[in-house]
mmCIF file of C-alpha atoms in Angstrom:
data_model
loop_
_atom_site.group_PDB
_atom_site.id
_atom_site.type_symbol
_atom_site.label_atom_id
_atom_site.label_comp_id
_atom_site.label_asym_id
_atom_site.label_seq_id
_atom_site.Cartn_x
_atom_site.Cartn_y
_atom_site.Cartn_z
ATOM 1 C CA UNK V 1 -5.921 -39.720 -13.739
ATOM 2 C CA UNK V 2 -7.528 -36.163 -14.012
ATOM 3 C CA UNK V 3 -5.309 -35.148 -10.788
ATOM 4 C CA UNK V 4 -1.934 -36.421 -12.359
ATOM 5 C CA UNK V 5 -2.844 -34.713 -15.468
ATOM 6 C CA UNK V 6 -3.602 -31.161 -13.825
ATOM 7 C CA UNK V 7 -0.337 -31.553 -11.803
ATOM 8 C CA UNK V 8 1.709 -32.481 -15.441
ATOM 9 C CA UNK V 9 -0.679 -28.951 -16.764
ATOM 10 C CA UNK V 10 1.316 -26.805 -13.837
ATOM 11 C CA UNK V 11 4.191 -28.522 -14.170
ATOM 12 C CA UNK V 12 4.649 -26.978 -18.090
ATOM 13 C CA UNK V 13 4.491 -23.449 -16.582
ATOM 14 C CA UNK V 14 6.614 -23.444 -12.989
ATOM 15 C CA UNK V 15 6.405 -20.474 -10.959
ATOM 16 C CA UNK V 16 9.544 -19.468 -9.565
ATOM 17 C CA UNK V 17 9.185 -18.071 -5.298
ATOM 18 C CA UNK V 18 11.586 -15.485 -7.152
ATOM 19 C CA UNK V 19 9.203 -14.612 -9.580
ATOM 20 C CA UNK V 20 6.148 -14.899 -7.271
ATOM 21 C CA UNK V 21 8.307 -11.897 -5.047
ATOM 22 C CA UNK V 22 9.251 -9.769 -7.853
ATOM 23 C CA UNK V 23 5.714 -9.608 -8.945
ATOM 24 C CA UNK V 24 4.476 -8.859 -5.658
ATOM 25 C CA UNK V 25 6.608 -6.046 -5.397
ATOM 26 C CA UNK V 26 5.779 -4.999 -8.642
ATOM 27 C CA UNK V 27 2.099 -3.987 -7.434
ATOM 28 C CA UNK V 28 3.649 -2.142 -4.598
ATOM 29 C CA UNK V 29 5.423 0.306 -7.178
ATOM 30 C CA UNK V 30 2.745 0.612 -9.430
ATOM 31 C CA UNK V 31 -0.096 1.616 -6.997
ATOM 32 C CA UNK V 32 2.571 4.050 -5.766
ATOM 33 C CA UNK V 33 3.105 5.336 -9.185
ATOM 34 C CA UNK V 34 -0.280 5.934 -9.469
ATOM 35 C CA UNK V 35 -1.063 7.662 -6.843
ATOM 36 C CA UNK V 36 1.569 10.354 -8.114
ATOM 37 C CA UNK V 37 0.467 10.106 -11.637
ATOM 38 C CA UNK V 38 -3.148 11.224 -10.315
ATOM 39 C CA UNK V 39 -1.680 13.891 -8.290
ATOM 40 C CA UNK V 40 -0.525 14.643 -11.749
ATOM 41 C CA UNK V 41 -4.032 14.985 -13.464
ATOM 42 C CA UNK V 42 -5.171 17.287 -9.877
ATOM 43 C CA UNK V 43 -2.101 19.646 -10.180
ATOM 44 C CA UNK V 44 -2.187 20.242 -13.760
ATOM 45 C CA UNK V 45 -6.295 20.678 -13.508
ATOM 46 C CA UNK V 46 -6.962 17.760 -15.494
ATOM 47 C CA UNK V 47 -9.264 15.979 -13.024
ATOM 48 C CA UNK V 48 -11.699 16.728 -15.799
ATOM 49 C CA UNK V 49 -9.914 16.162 -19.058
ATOM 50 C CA UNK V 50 -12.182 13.502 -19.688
ATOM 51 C CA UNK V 51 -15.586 14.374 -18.441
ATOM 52 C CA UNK V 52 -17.348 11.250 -18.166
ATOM 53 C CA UNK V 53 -16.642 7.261 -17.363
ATOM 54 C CA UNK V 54 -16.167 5.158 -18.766
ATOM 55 C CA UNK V 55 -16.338 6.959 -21.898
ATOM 56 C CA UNK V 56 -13.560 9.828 -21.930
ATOM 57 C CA UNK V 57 -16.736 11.559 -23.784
ATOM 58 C CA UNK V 58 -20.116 10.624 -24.487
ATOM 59 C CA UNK V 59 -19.086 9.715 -28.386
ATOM 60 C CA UNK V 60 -15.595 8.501 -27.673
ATOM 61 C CA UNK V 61 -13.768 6.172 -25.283
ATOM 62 C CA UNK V 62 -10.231 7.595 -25.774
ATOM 63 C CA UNK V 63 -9.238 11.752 -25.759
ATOM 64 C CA UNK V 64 -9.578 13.455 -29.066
ATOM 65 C CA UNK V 65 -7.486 16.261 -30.006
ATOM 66 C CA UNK V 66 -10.359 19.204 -29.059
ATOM 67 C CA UNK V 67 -9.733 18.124 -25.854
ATOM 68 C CA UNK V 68 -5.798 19.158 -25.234
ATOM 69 C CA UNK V 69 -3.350 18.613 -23.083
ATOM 70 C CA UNK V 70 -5.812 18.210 -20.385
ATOM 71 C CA UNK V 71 -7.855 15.444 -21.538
ATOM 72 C CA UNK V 72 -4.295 13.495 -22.657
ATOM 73 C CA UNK V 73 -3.399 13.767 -19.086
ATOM 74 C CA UNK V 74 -6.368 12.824 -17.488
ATOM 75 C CA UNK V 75 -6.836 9.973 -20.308
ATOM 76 C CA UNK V 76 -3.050 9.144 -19.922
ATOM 77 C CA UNK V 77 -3.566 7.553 -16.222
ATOM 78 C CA UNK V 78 -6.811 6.326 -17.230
ATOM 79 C CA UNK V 79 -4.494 3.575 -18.962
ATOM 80 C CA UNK V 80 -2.419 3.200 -16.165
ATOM 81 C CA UNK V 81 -4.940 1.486 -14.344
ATOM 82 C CA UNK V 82 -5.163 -1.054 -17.200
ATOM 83 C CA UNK V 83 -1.431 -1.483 -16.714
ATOM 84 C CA UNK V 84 -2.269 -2.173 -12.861
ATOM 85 C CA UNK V 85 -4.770 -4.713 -13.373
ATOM 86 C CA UNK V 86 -1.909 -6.885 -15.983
ATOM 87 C CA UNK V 87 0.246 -6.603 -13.221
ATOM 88 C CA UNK V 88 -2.189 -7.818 -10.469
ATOM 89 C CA UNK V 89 -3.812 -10.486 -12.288
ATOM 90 C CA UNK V 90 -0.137 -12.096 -13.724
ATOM 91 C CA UNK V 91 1.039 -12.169 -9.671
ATOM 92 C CA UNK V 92 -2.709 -14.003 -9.283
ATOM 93 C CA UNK V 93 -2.371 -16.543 -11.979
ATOM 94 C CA UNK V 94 1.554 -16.783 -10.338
ATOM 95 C CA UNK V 95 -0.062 -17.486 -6.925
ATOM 96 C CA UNK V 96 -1.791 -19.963 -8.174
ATOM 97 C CA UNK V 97 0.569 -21.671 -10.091
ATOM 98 C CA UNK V 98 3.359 -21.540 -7.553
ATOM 99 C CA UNK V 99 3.973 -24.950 -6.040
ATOM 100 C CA UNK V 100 3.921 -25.585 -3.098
ATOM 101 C CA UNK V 101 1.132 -23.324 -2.623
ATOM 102 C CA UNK V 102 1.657 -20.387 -0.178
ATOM 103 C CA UNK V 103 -0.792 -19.950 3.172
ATOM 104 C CA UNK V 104 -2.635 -16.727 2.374
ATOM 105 C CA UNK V 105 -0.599 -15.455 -0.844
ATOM 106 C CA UNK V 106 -3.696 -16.433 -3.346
ATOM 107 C CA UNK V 107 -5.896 -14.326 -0.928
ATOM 108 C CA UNK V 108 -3.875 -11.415 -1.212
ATOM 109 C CA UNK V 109 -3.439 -11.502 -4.406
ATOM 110 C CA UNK V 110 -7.072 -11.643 -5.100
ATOM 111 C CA UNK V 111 -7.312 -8.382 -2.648
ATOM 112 C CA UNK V 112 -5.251 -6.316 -5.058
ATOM 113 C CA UNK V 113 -7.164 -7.156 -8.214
ATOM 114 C CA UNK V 114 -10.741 -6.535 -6.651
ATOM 115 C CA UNK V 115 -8.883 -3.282 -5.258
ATOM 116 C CA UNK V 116 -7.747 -2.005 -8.494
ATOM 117 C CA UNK V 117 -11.430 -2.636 -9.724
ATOM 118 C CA UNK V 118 -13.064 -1.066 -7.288
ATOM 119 C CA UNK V 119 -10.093 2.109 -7.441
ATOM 120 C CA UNK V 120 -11.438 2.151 -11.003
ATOM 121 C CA UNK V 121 -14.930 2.416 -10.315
ATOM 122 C CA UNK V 122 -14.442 4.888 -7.558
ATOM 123 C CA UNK V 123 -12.576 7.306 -9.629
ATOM 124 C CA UNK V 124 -15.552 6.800 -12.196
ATOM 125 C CA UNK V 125 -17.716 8.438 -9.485
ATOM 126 C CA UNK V 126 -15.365 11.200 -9.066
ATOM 127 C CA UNK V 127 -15.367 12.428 -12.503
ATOM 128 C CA UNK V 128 -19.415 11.832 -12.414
ATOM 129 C CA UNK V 129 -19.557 13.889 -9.291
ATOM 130 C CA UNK V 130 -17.532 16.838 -10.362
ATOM 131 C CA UNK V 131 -14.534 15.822 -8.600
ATOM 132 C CA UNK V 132 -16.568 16.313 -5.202
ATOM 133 C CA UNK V 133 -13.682 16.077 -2.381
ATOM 134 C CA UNK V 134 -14.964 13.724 -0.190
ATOM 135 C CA UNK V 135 -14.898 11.334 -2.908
ATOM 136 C CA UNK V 136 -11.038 12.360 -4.271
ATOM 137 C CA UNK V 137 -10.683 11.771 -0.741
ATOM 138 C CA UNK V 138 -11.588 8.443 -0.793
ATOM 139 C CA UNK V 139 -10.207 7.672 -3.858
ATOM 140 C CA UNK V 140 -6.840 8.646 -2.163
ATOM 141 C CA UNK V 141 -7.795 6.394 1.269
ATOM 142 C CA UNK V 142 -8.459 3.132 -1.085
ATOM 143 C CA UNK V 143 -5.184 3.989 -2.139
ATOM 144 C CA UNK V 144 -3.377 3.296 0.417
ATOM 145 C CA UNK V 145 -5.346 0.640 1.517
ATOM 146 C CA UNK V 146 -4.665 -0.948 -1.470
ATOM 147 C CA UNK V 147 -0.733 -0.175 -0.611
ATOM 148 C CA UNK V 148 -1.084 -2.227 2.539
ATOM 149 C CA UNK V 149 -2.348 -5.505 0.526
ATOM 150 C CA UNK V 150 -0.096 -4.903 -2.058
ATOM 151 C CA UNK V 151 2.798 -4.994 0.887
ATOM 152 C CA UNK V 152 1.135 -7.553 2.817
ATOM 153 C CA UNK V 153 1.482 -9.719 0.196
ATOM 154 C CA UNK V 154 4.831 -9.004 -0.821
ATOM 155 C CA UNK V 155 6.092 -9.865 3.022
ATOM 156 C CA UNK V 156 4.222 -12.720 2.847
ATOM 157 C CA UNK V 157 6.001 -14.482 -0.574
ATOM 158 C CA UNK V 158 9.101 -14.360 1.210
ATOM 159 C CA UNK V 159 7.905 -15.584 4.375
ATOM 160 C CA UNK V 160 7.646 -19.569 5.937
ATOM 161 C CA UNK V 161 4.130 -21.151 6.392
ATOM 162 C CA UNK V 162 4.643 -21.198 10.185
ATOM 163 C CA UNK V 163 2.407 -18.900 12.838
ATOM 164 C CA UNK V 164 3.291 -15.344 13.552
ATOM 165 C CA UNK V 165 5.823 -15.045 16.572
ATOM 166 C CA UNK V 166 6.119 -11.654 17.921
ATOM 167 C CA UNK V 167 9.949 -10.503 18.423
ATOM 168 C CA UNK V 168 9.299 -7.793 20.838
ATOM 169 C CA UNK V 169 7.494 -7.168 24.420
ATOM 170 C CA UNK V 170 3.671 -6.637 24.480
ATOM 171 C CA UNK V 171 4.679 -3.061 25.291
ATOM 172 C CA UNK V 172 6.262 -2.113 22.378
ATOM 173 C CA UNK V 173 3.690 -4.007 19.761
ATOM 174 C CA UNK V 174 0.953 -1.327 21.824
ATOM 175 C CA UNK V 175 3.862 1.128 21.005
ATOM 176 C CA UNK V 176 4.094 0.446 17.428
ATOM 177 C CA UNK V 177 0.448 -0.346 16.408
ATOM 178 C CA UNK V 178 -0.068 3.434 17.912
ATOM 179 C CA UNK V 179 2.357 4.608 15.452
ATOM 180 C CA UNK V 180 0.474 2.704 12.826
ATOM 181 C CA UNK V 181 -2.691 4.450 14.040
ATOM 182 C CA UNK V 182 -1.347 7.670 13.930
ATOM 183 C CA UNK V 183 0.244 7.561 11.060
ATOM 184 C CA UNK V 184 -3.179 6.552 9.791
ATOM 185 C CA UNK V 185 -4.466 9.730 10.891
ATOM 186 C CA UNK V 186 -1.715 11.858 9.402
ATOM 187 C CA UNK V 187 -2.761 10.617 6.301
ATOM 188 C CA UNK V 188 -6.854 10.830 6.949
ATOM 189 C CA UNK V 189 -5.678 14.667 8.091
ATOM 190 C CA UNK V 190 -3.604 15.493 4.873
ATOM 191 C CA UNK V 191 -6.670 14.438 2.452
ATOM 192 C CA UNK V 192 -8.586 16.833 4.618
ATOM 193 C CA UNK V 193 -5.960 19.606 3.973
ATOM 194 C CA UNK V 194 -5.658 18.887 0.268
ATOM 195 C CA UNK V 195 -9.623 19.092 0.050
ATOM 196 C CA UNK V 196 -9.737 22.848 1.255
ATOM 197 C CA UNK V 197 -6.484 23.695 -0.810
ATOM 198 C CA UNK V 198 -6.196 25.260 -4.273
ATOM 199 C CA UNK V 199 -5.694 22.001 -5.918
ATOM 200 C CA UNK V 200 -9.186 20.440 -7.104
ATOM 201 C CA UNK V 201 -8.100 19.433 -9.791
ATOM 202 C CA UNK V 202 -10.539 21.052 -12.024
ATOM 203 C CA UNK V 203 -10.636 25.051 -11.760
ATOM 204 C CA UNK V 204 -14.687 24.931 -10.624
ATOM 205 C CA UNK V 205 -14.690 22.024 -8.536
ATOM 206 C CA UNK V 206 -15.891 22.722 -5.340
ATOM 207 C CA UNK V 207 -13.630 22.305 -1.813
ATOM 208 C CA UNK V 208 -15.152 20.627 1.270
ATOM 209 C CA UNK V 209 -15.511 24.149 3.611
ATOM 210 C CA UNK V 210 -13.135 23.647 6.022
ATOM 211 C CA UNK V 211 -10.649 26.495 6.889
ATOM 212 C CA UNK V 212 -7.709 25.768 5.279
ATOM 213 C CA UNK V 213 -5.141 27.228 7.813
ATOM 214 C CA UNK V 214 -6.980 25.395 11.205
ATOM 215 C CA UNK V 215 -7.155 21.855 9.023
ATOM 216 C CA UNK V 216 -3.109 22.302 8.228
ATOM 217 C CA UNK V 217 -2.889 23.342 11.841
ATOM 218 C CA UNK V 218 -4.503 19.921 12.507
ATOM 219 C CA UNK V 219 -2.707 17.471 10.349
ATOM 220 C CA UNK V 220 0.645 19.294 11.396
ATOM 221 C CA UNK V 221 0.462 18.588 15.134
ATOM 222 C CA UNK V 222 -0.697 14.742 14.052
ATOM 223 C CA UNK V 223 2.748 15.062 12.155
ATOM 224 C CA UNK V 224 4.514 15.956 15.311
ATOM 225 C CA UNK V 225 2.523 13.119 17.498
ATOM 226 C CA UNK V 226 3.818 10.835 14.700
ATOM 227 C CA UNK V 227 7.476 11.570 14.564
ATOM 228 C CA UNK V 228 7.781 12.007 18.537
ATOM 229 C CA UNK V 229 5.973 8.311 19.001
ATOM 230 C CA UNK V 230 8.697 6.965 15.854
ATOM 231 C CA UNK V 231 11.308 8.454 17.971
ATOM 232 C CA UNK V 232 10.504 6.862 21.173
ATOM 233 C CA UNK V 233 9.607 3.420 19.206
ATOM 234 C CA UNK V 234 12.914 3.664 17.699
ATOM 235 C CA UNK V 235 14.766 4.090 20.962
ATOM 236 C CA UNK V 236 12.914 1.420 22.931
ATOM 237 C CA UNK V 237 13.263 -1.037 20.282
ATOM 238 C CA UNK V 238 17.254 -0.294 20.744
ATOM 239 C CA UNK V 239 17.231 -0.848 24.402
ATOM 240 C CA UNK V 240 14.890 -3.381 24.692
ATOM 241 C CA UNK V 241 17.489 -5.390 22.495
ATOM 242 C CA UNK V 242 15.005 -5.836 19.904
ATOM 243 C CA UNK V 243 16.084 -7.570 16.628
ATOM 244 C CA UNK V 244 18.294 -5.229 14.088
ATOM 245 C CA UNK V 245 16.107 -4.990 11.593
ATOM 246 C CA UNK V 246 13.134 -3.453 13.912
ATOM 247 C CA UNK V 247 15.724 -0.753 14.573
ATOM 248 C CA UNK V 248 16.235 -0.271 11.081
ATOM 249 C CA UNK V 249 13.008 0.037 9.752
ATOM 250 C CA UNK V 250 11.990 2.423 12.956
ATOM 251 C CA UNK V 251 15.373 4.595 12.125
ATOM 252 C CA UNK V 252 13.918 4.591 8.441
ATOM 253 C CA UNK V 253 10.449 5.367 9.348
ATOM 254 C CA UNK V 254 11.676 8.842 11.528
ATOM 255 C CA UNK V 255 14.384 9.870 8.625
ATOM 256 C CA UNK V 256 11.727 9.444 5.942
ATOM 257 C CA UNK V 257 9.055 11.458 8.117
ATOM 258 C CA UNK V 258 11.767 13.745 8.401
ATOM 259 C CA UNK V 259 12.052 14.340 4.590
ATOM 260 C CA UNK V 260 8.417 14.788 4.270
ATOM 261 C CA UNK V 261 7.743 17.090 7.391
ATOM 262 C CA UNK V 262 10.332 19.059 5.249
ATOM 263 C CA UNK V 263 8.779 19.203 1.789
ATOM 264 C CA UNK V 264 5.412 19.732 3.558
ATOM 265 C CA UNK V 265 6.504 23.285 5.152
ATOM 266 C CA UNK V 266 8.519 24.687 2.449
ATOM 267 C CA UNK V 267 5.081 23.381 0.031
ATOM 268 C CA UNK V 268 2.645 25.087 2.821
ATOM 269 C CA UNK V 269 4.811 28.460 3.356
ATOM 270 C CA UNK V 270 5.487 28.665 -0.760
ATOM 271 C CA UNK V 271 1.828 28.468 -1.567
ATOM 272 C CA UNK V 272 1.729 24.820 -2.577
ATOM 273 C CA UNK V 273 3.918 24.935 -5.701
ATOM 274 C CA UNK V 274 2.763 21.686 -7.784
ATOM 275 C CA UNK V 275 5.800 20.333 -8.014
ATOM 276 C CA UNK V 276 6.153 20.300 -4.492
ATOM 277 C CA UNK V 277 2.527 18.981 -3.692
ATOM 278 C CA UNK V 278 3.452 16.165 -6.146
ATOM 279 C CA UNK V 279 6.574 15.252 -3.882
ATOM 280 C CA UNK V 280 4.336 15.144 -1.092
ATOM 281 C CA UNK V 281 2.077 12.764 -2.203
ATOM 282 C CA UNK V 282 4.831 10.247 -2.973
ATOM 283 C CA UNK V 283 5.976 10.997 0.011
ATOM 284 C CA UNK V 284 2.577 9.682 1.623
ATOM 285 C CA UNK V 285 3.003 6.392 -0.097
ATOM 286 C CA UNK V 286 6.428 5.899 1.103
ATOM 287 C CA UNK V 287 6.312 6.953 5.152
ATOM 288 C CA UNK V 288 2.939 4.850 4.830
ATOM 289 C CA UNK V 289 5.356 2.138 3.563
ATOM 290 C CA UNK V 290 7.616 2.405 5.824
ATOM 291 C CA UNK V 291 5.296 2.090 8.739
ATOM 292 C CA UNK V 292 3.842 -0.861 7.549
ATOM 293 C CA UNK V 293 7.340 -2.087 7.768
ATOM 294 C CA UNK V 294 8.422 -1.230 11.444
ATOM 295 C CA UNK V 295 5.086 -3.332 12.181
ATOM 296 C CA UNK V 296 6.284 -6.515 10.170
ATOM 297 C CA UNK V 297 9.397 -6.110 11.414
ATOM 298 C CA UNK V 298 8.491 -6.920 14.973
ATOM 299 C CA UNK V 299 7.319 -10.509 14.254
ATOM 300 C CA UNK V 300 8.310 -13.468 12.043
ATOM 301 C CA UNK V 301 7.160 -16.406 10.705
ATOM 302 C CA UNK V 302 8.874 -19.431 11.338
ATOM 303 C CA UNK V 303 8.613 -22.859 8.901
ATOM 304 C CA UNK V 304 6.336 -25.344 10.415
ATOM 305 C CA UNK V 305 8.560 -27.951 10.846
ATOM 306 C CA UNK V 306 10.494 -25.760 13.727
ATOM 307 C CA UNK V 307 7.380 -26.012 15.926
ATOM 308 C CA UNK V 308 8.214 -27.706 19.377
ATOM 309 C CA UNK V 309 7.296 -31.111 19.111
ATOM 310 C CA UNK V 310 6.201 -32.666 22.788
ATOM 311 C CA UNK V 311 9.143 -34.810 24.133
ATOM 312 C CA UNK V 312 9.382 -38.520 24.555
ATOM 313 C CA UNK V 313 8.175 -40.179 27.616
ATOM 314 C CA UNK V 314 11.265 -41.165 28.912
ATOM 315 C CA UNK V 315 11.273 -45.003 30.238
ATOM 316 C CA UNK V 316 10.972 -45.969 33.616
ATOM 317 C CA UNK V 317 13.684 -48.329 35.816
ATOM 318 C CA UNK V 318 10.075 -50.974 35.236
ATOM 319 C CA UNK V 319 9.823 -50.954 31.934
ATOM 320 C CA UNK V 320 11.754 -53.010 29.498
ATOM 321 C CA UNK V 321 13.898 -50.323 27.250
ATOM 322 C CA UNK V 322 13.431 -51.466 23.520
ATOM 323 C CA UNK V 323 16.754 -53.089 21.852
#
């Protein structure tokens, strides 16, 4: 009785897989959006508009007018996060209420809640360490991490419960997990070159030492590594006759690195304008995006009920065949 009455409980709120995906992709937009809105409170100098956690000050939990502009910033994408955590835990209670339950979506979408928490207590430690870089820097990492789950498990609402099947050649999965990797280190590399840059956020918070012009140097020949591997993935995923939409999100991938190799010169030969530096940072989020899409793109799940079934023994001349 208690199990026909939970199922009848469910059944009053039904979960849409439509619903379930928009959700999903809902957390993909807002991490992105805040990772730009805290390039925001760097660029503007803001990191410290609100000079403890999780007070704003030690008497108040919200910015009061003495502070200005800068603690309204800074306080401003405080609240965001609030605004990420309603989105994350809505697509958990939808994961959960979804029938038939998905393989691995609940998972997920726990992943992205405890990430948003622990984003929140991470960039409690950078305002109590004065902004120190290696910990914006991590801040940053987390976020992308956080990207990844947040993608994983949009791919995986739309997908069948069925095993992963790769689409493509052992050789080219080596090929594109070492654009993943790289790409990876692009990122790793720009935090570095944002740490010994103008733009702490705060106009005495210290920079991590490194020489700003060898570290760019650095992260700019990882940029090249990256776009000449996305070019050769790209064209051996075309001859190898691998599925169109590998192509695609390859093609994608090089045309968005592209568009940020761009903004990243003009920003590094104009003296890091902040509007500029901004664009760059969404620009992050989406070529990290769009590598984590080549990589899905070269396998699929198929629905369990497609999965070869062993044949029937057939009858020998012996045996009597059934009527």
């Amino acid at each position: 009785m208690r199990r026909i009455r939970c199922v009848k409980r469910s059944a009053r709120f039904p979960v849409s897989a439509t619903l379930l995906r928009r959700l999903a992709f809902a957390n993909i937009v807002a991490n992105a959006v805040i990772v730009v809105t805290g390039g925001a409170v760097r660029l503007t100098a803001s990191g410290l508009g609100c000079p403890t956690w999780p007070r704003c000050t030690d008497e108040s939990y919200v910015a009061t007018d003495e502070m200005g502009v800068h603690g309204a910033i800074e306080f401003g994408n405080r609240l965001l996060t609030f605004v990420l955590v309603l989105i994350a835990g809505a697509t958990l209670l939808a994961a959960l209420a979804h029938r038939p339950r998905r393989r691995g979506v609940v998972p997920l979408a726990l992943g992205v809640v405890v990430g948003i928490i622990a984003q929140a207590v991470i960039g409690g430690i950078t305002v109590r360490t004065q902004l120190h870089p290696s910990i914006v820097g991590i801040h940053f990492v987390v976020s992308m991490l956080l990207l990844l789950v947040a993608y994983a498990l949009w791919r995986r609402t739309g997908e069948p419960d069925g095993p992963k099947t790769p689409l493509v050649p052992p050789a080219l999965q080596a090929l594109t997990w070492s654009t993943v990797v790289v790409s990876a280190a692009v990122i790793v590399a720009g935090v570095a070159v944002t740490g010994s840059g103008p733009h702490a956020g705060d106009a005495d918070a210290i920079r991590n030492g490194l020489d700003p012009q060898a570290i760019s140097q650095i992260h700019a020949d990882l940029v090249f590594l990256l776009v000449g591997l996305t070019v050769g993935l790209w064209l051996a995923l075309h001859a190898a006759g691998a599925p169109a939409s590998a192509v695609r999100a390859a093609r994608t991938l090089f045309l968005v690195e592209l568009a940020q190799g761009v903004i990243g010169f003009v920003q590094y030969f104009t003296n890091l304008p902040v509007l500029l530096v901004g664009a760059h940072m969404l620009g992050s989020c989406l070529v990290w995006l769009a590598t984590l899409s080549v990589l899905w793109s070269i396998r699929e799940r198929r629905p369990l009920d497609t999965a070869p079934r062993a044949a029937a023994p057939i009858a020998s001349a012996e045996q009597p065949v059934p009527a």
